[in-house]
PDB file with one MODEL, atoms N, CA, C and O in Angstrom:
MODEL        1
ATOM      1  N   UNK A   1      -3.693  20.877 -36.406  1.00  0.00           N
ATOM      2  CA  UNK A   1      -2.351  21.360 -36.183  1.00  0.00           C
ATOM      3  C   UNK A   1      -2.153  21.655 -34.698  1.00  0.00           C
ATOM      4  O   UNK A   1      -3.051  22.184 -34.042  1.00  0.00           O
ATOM      5  N   UNK A   2      -0.980  21.312 -34.169  1.00  0.00           N
ATOM      6  CA  UNK A   2      -0.698  21.523 -32.761  1.00  0.00           C
ATOM      7  C   UNK A   2      -0.364  22.979 -32.479  1.00  0.00           C
ATOM      8  O   UNK A   2       0.362  23.626 -33.233  1.00  0.00           O
ATOM      9  N   UNK A   3      -0.903  23.475 -31.386  1.00  0.00           N
ATOM     10  CA  UNK A   3      -0.539  24.833 -30.979  1.00  0.00           C
ATOM     11  C   UNK A   3       0.839  24.804 -30.332  1.00  0.00           C
ATOM     12  O   UNK A   3       1.381  23.733 -30.058  1.00  0.00           O
ATOM     13  N   UNK A   4       1.399  25.975 -30.090  1.00  0.00           N
ATOM     14  CA  UNK A   4       2.730  26.045 -29.477  1.00  0.00           C
ATOM     15  C   UNK A   4       2.709  25.407 -28.089  1.00  0.00           C
ATOM     16  O   UNK A   4       3.660  24.721 -27.714  1.00  0.00           O
ATOM     17  N   UNK A   5       1.657  25.620 -27.336  1.00  0.00           N
ATOM     18  CA  UNK A   5       1.546  25.044 -25.997  1.00  0.00           C
ATOM     19  C   UNK A   5       1.531  23.517 -26.069  1.00  0.00           C
ATOM     20  O   UNK A   5       2.204  22.861 -25.275  1.00  0.00           O
ATOM     21  N   UNK A   6       0.785  22.948 -26.995  1.00  0.00           N
ATOM     22  CA  UNK A   6       0.723  21.499 -27.142  1.00  0.00           C
ATOM     23  C   UNK A   6       2.063  20.914 -27.552  1.00  0.00           C
ATOM     24  O   UNK A   6       2.401  19.811 -27.121  1.00  0.00           O
ATOM     25  N   UNK A   7       2.820  21.603 -28.354  1.00  0.00           N
ATOM     26  CA  UNK A   7       4.137  21.112 -28.764  1.00  0.00           C
ATOM     27  C   UNK A   7       5.087  21.022 -27.579  1.00  0.00           C
ATOM     28  O   UNK A   7       5.925  20.122 -27.520  1.00  0.00           O
ATOM     29  N   UNK A   8       4.963  21.937 -26.646  1.00  0.00           N
ATOM     30  CA  UNK A   8       5.833  21.931 -25.477  1.00  0.00           C
ATOM     31  C   UNK A   8       5.487  20.797 -24.523  1.00  0.00           C
ATOM     32  O   UNK A   8       6.379  20.243 -23.880  1.00  0.00           O
ATOM     33  N   UNK A   9       4.240  20.450 -24.421  1.00  0.00           N
ATOM     34  CA  UNK A   9       3.828  19.435 -23.457  1.00  0.00           C
ATOM     35  C   UNK A   9       3.799  18.029 -24.044  1.00  0.00           C
ATOM     36  O   UNK A   9       3.696  17.060 -23.292  1.00  0.00           O
ATOM     37  N   UNK A  10       3.884  17.891 -25.340  1.00  0.00           N
ATOM     38  CA  UNK A  10       3.764  16.573 -25.957  1.00  0.00           C
ATOM     39  C   UNK A  10       4.942  15.659 -25.611  1.00  0.00           C
ATOM     40  O   UNK A  10       4.799  14.437 -25.652  1.00  0.00           O
ATOM     41  N   UNK A  11       6.078  16.216 -25.278  1.00  0.00           N
ATOM     42  CA  UNK A  11       7.260  15.418 -24.966  1.00  0.00           C
ATOM     43  C   UNK A  11       7.468  15.204 -23.473  1.00  0.00           C
ATOM     44  O   UNK A  11       8.517  14.707 -23.064  1.00  0.00           O
ATOM     45  N   UNK A  12       6.502  15.563 -22.665  1.00  0.00           N
ATOM     46  CA  UNK A  12       6.639  15.400 -21.226  1.00  0.00           C
ATOM     47  C   UNK A  12       6.143  14.021 -20.805  1.00  0.00           C
ATOM     48  O   UNK A  12       5.208  13.471 -21.387  1.00  0.00           O
ATOM     49  N   UNK A  13       6.794  13.480 -19.778  1.00  0.00           N
ATOM     50  CA  UNK A  13       6.434  12.177 -19.239  1.00  0.00           C
ATOM     51  C   UNK A  13       6.277  12.315 -17.739  1.00  0.00           C
ATOM     52  O   UNK A  13       7.103  12.948 -17.081  1.00  0.00           O
ATOM     53  N   UNK A  14       5.227  11.728 -17.195  1.00  0.00           N
ATOM     54  CA  UNK A  14       5.010  11.771 -15.752  1.00  0.00           C
ATOM     55  C   UNK A  14       4.844  10.343 -15.253  1.00  0.00           C
ATOM     56  O   UNK A  14       4.000   9.596 -15.746  1.00  0.00           O
ATOM     57  N   UNK A  15       5.646   9.979 -14.285  1.00  0.00           N
ATOM     58  CA  UNK A  15       5.560   8.654 -13.676  1.00  0.00           C
ATOM     59  C   UNK A  15       4.951   8.826 -12.288  1.00  0.00           C
ATOM     60  O   UNK A  15       5.465   9.579 -11.461  1.00  0.00           O
ATOM     61  N   UNK A  16       3.852   8.119 -12.046  1.00  0.00           N
ATOM     62  CA  UNK A  16       3.132   8.256 -10.789  1.00  0.00           C
ATOM     63  C   UNK A  16       2.968   6.877 -10.169  1.00  0.00           C
ATOM     64  O   UNK A  16       2.625   5.912 -10.853  1.00  0.00           O
ATOM     65  N   UNK A  17       3.212   6.797  -8.891  1.00  0.00           N
ATOM     66  CA  UNK A  17       3.038   5.554  -8.150  1.00  0.00           C
ATOM     67  C   UNK A  17       1.645   5.533  -7.519  1.00  0.00           C
ATOM     68  O   UNK A  17       1.129   6.569  -7.100  1.00  0.00           O
ATOM     69  N   UNK A  18       1.051   4.354  -7.456  1.00  0.00           N
ATOM     70  CA  UNK A  18      -0.247   4.222  -6.797  1.00  0.00           C
ATOM     71  C   UNK A  18      -0.133   4.648  -5.334  1.00  0.00           C
ATOM     72  O   UNK A  18      -1.062   5.245  -4.788  1.00  0.00           O
ATOM     73  N   UNK A  19       0.992   4.349  -4.702  1.00  0.00           N
ATOM     74  CA  UNK A  19       1.202   4.749  -3.312  1.00  0.00           C
ATOM     75  C   UNK A  19       1.163   6.264  -3.147  1.00  0.00           C
ATOM     76  O   UNK A  19       0.760   6.761  -2.096  1.00  0.00           O
ATOM     77  N   UNK A  20       1.571   6.989  -4.159  1.00  0.00           N
ATOM     78  CA  UNK A  20       1.523   8.453  -4.104  1.00  0.00           C
ATOM     79  C   UNK A  20       0.093   8.977  -4.233  1.00  0.00           C
ATOM     80  O   UNK A  20      -0.209  10.072  -3.760  1.00  0.00           O
ATOM     81  N   UNK A  21      -0.775   8.215  -4.861  1.00  0.00           N
ATOM     82  CA  UNK A  21      -2.144   8.665  -5.106  1.00  0.00           C
ATOM     83  C   UNK A  21      -3.098   8.358  -3.954  1.00  0.00           C
ATOM     84  O   UNK A  21      -4.068   9.085  -3.740  1.00  0.00           O
ATOM     85  N   UNK A  22      -2.826   7.281  -3.209  1.00  0.00           N
ATOM     86  CA  UNK A  22      -3.716   6.869  -2.127  1.00  0.00           C
ATOM     87  C   UNK A  22      -3.222   7.478  -0.814  1.00  0.00           C
ATOM     88  O   UNK A  22      -2.061   7.284  -0.454  1.00  0.00           O
ATOM     89  N   UNK A  23      -4.064   8.201  -0.099  1.00  0.00           N
ATOM     90  CA  UNK A  23      -3.645   8.795   1.176  1.00  0.00           C
ATOM     91  C   UNK A  23      -3.186   7.734   2.178  1.00  0.00           C
ATOM     92  O   UNK A  23      -3.665   6.600   2.157  1.00  0.00           O
ATOM     93  N   UNK A  24      -2.262   8.109   3.047  1.00  0.00           N
ATOM     94  CA  UNK A  24      -1.681   7.167   4.018  1.00  0.00           C
ATOM     95  C   UNK A  24      -2.724   6.603   4.975  1.00  0.00           C
ATOM     96  O   UNK A  24      -2.569   5.474   5.442  1.00  0.00           O
ATOM     97  N   UNK A  25      -3.774   7.347   5.280  1.00  0.00           N
ATOM     98  CA  UNK A  25      -4.791   6.893   6.235  1.00  0.00           C
ATOM     99  C   UNK A  25      -6.045   6.335   5.552  1.00  0.00           C
ATOM    100  O   UNK A  25      -7.097   6.239   6.186  1.00  0.00           O
ATOM    101  N   UNK A  26      -5.951   5.973   4.295  1.00  0.00           N
ATOM    102  CA  UNK A  26      -7.105   5.475   3.540  1.00  0.00           C
ATOM    103  C   UNK A  26      -7.462   4.055   3.984  1.00  0.00           C
ATOM    104  O   UNK A  26      -6.583   3.271   4.343  1.00  0.00           O
ATOM    105  N   UNK A  27      -8.736   3.738   3.958  1.00  0.00           N
ATOM    106  CA  UNK A  27      -9.230   2.424   4.377  1.00  0.00           C
ATOM    107  C   UNK A  27      -8.595   1.289   3.578  1.00  0.00           C
ATOM    108  O   UNK A  27      -8.318   0.229   4.139  1.00  0.00           O
ATOM    109  N   UNK A  28      -8.360   1.487   2.296  1.00  0.00           N
ATOM    110  CA  UNK A  28      -7.782   0.426   1.472  1.00  0.00           C
ATOM    111  C   UNK A  28      -6.376   0.045   1.920  1.00  0.00           C
ATOM    112  O   UNK A  28      -5.966  -1.102   1.741  1.00  0.00           O
ATOM    113  N   UNK A  29      -5.635   0.978   2.494  1.00  0.00           N
ATOM    114  CA  UNK A  29      -4.301   0.649   3.016  1.00  0.00           C
ATOM    115  C   UNK A  29      -4.414  -0.296   4.213  1.00  0.00           C
ATOM    116  O   UNK A  29      -3.606  -1.214   4.352  1.00  0.00           O
ATOM    117  N   UNK A  30      -5.400  -0.080   5.070  1.00  0.00           N
ATOM    118  CA  UNK A  30      -5.610  -0.976   6.210  1.00  0.00           C
ATOM    119  C   UNK A  30      -6.007  -2.371   5.736  1.00  0.00           C
ATOM    120  O   UNK A  30      -5.543  -3.372   6.282  1.00  0.00           O
ATOM    121  N   UNK A  31      -6.856  -2.432   4.731  1.00  0.00           N
ATOM    122  CA  UNK A  31      -7.275  -3.722   4.179  1.00  0.00           C
ATOM    123  C   UNK A  31      -6.084  -4.436   3.559  1.00  0.00           C
ATOM    124  O   UNK A  31      -5.928  -5.645   3.733  1.00  0.00           O
ATOM    125  N   UNK A  32      -5.248  -3.710   2.842  1.00  0.00           N
ATOM    126  CA  UNK A  32      -4.074  -4.307   2.206  1.00  0.00           C
ATOM    127  C   UNK A  32      -3.117  -4.896   3.243  1.00  0.00           C
ATOM    128  O   UNK A  32      -2.514  -5.943   3.006  1.00  0.00           O
ATOM    129  N   UNK A  33      -2.976  -4.232   4.388  1.00  0.00           N
ATOM    130  CA  UNK A  33      -2.107  -4.741   5.449  1.00  0.00           C
ATOM    131  C   UNK A  33      -2.687  -5.997   6.098  1.00  0.00           C
ATOM    132  O   UNK A  33      -1.938  -6.885   6.504  1.00  0.00           O
ATOM    133  N   UNK A  34      -4.007  -6.076   6.196  1.00  0.00           N
ATOM    134  CA  UNK A  34      -4.654  -7.173   6.907  1.00  0.00           C
ATOM    135  C   UNK A  34      -4.816  -8.431   6.061  1.00  0.00           C
ATOM    136  O   UNK A  34      -4.844  -9.532   6.609  1.00  0.00           O
ATOM    137  N   UNK A  35      -4.921  -8.297   4.748  1.00  0.00           N
ATOM    138  CA  UNK A  35      -5.198  -9.438   3.872  1.00  0.00           C
ATOM    139  C   UNK A  35      -4.026  -9.664   2.930  1.00  0.00           C
ATOM    140  O   UNK A  35      -3.522  -8.725   2.314  1.00  0.00           O
ATOM    141  N   UNK A  36      -3.598 -10.914   2.824  1.00  0.00           N
ATOM    142  CA  UNK A  36      -2.519 -11.261   1.897  1.00  0.00           C
ATOM    143  C   UNK A  36      -3.141 -11.686   0.568  1.00  0.00           C
ATOM    144  O   UNK A  36      -3.516 -12.844   0.389  1.00  0.00           O
ATOM    145  N   UNK A  37      -3.244 -10.748  -0.348  1.00  0.00           N
ATOM    146  CA  UNK A  37      -3.868 -11.017  -1.641  1.00  0.00           C
ATOM    147  C   UNK A  37      -2.971 -11.844  -2.558  1.00  0.00           C
ATOM    148  O   UNK A  37      -3.483 -12.520  -3.451  1.00  0.00           O
ATOM    149  N   UNK A  38      -1.671 -11.815  -2.372  1.00  0.00           N
ATOM    150  CA  UNK A  38      -0.760 -12.516  -3.276  1.00  0.00           C
ATOM    151  C   UNK A  38      -0.919 -14.029  -3.179  1.00  0.00           C
ATOM    152  O   UNK A  38      -0.870 -14.707  -4.206  1.00  0.00           O
ATOM    153  N   UNK A  39      -1.106 -14.579  -1.992  1.00  0.00           N
ATOM    154  CA  UNK A  39      -1.260 -16.030  -1.874  1.00  0.00           C
ATOM    155  C   UNK A  39      -2.590 -16.481  -2.466  1.00  0.00           C
ATOM    156  O   UNK A  39      -2.673 -17.570  -3.035  1.00  0.00           O
ATOM    157  N   UNK A  40      -3.616 -15.673  -2.344  1.00  0.00           N
ATOM    158  CA  UNK A  40      -4.921 -16.004  -2.903  1.00  0.00           C
ATOM    159  C   UNK A  40      -4.846 -16.111  -4.424  1.00  0.00           C
ATOM    160  O   UNK A  40      -5.472 -16.993  -5.012  1.00  0.00           O
ATOM    161  N   UNK A  41      -4.099 -15.235  -5.057  1.00  0.00           N
ATOM    162  CA  UNK A  41      -3.962 -15.262  -6.516  1.00  0.00           C
ATOM    163  C   UNK A  41      -3.228 -16.518  -6.970  1.00  0.00           C
ATOM    164  O   UNK A  41      -3.598 -17.118  -7.980  1.00  0.00           O
ATOM    165  N   UNK A  42      -2.207 -16.917  -6.246  1.00  0.00           N
ATOM    166  CA  UNK A  42      -1.444 -18.108  -6.626  1.00  0.00           C
ATOM    167  C   UNK A  42      -2.275 -19.376  -6.488  1.00  0.00           C
ATOM    168  O   UNK A  42      -2.145 -20.283  -7.311  1.00  0.00           O
ATOM    169  N   UNK A  43      -3.108 -19.460  -5.491  1.00  0.00           N
ATOM    170  CA  UNK A  43      -3.917 -20.656  -5.283  1.00  0.00           C
ATOM    171  C   UNK A  43      -4.928 -20.841  -6.411  1.00  0.00           C
ATOM    172  O   UNK A  43      -5.239 -21.976  -6.774  1.00  0.00           O
ATOM    173  N   UNK A  44      -5.438 -19.764  -6.962  1.00  0.00           N
ATOM    174  CA  UNK A  44      -6.424 -19.865  -8.037  1.00  0.00           C
ATOM    175  C   UNK A  44      -5.805 -20.319  -9.354  1.00  0.00           C
ATOM    176  O   UNK A  44      -6.525 -20.794 -10.233  1.00  0.00           O
ATOM    177  N   UNK A  45      -4.503 -20.187  -9.512  1.00  0.00           N
ATOM    178  CA  UNK A  45      -3.849 -20.568 -10.764  1.00  0.00           C
ATOM    179  C   UNK A  45      -3.584 -22.066 -10.849  1.00  0.00           C
ATOM    180  O   UNK A  45      -3.442 -22.603 -11.948  1.00  0.00           O
ATOM    181  N   UNK A  46      -3.515 -22.742  -9.721  1.00  0.00           N
ATOM    182  CA  UNK A  46      -3.134 -24.162  -9.744  1.00  0.00           C
ATOM    183  C   UNK A  46      -4.246 -25.055  -9.307  1.00  0.00           C
ATOM    184  O   UNK A  46      -4.081 -26.274  -9.273  1.00  0.00           O
TER     185      UNK A  46
ENDMDL
END
């Protein structure tokens, strides 16, 4: 059985962006700027 606290939180929704989770000065952001991953994915499909 759900407690009163669980009933209040069960209807909540949180939308989070990956950009919000990764710090602005993180190494992966520099790598993402330097490498175009989208063209690499398209080439592997054809």
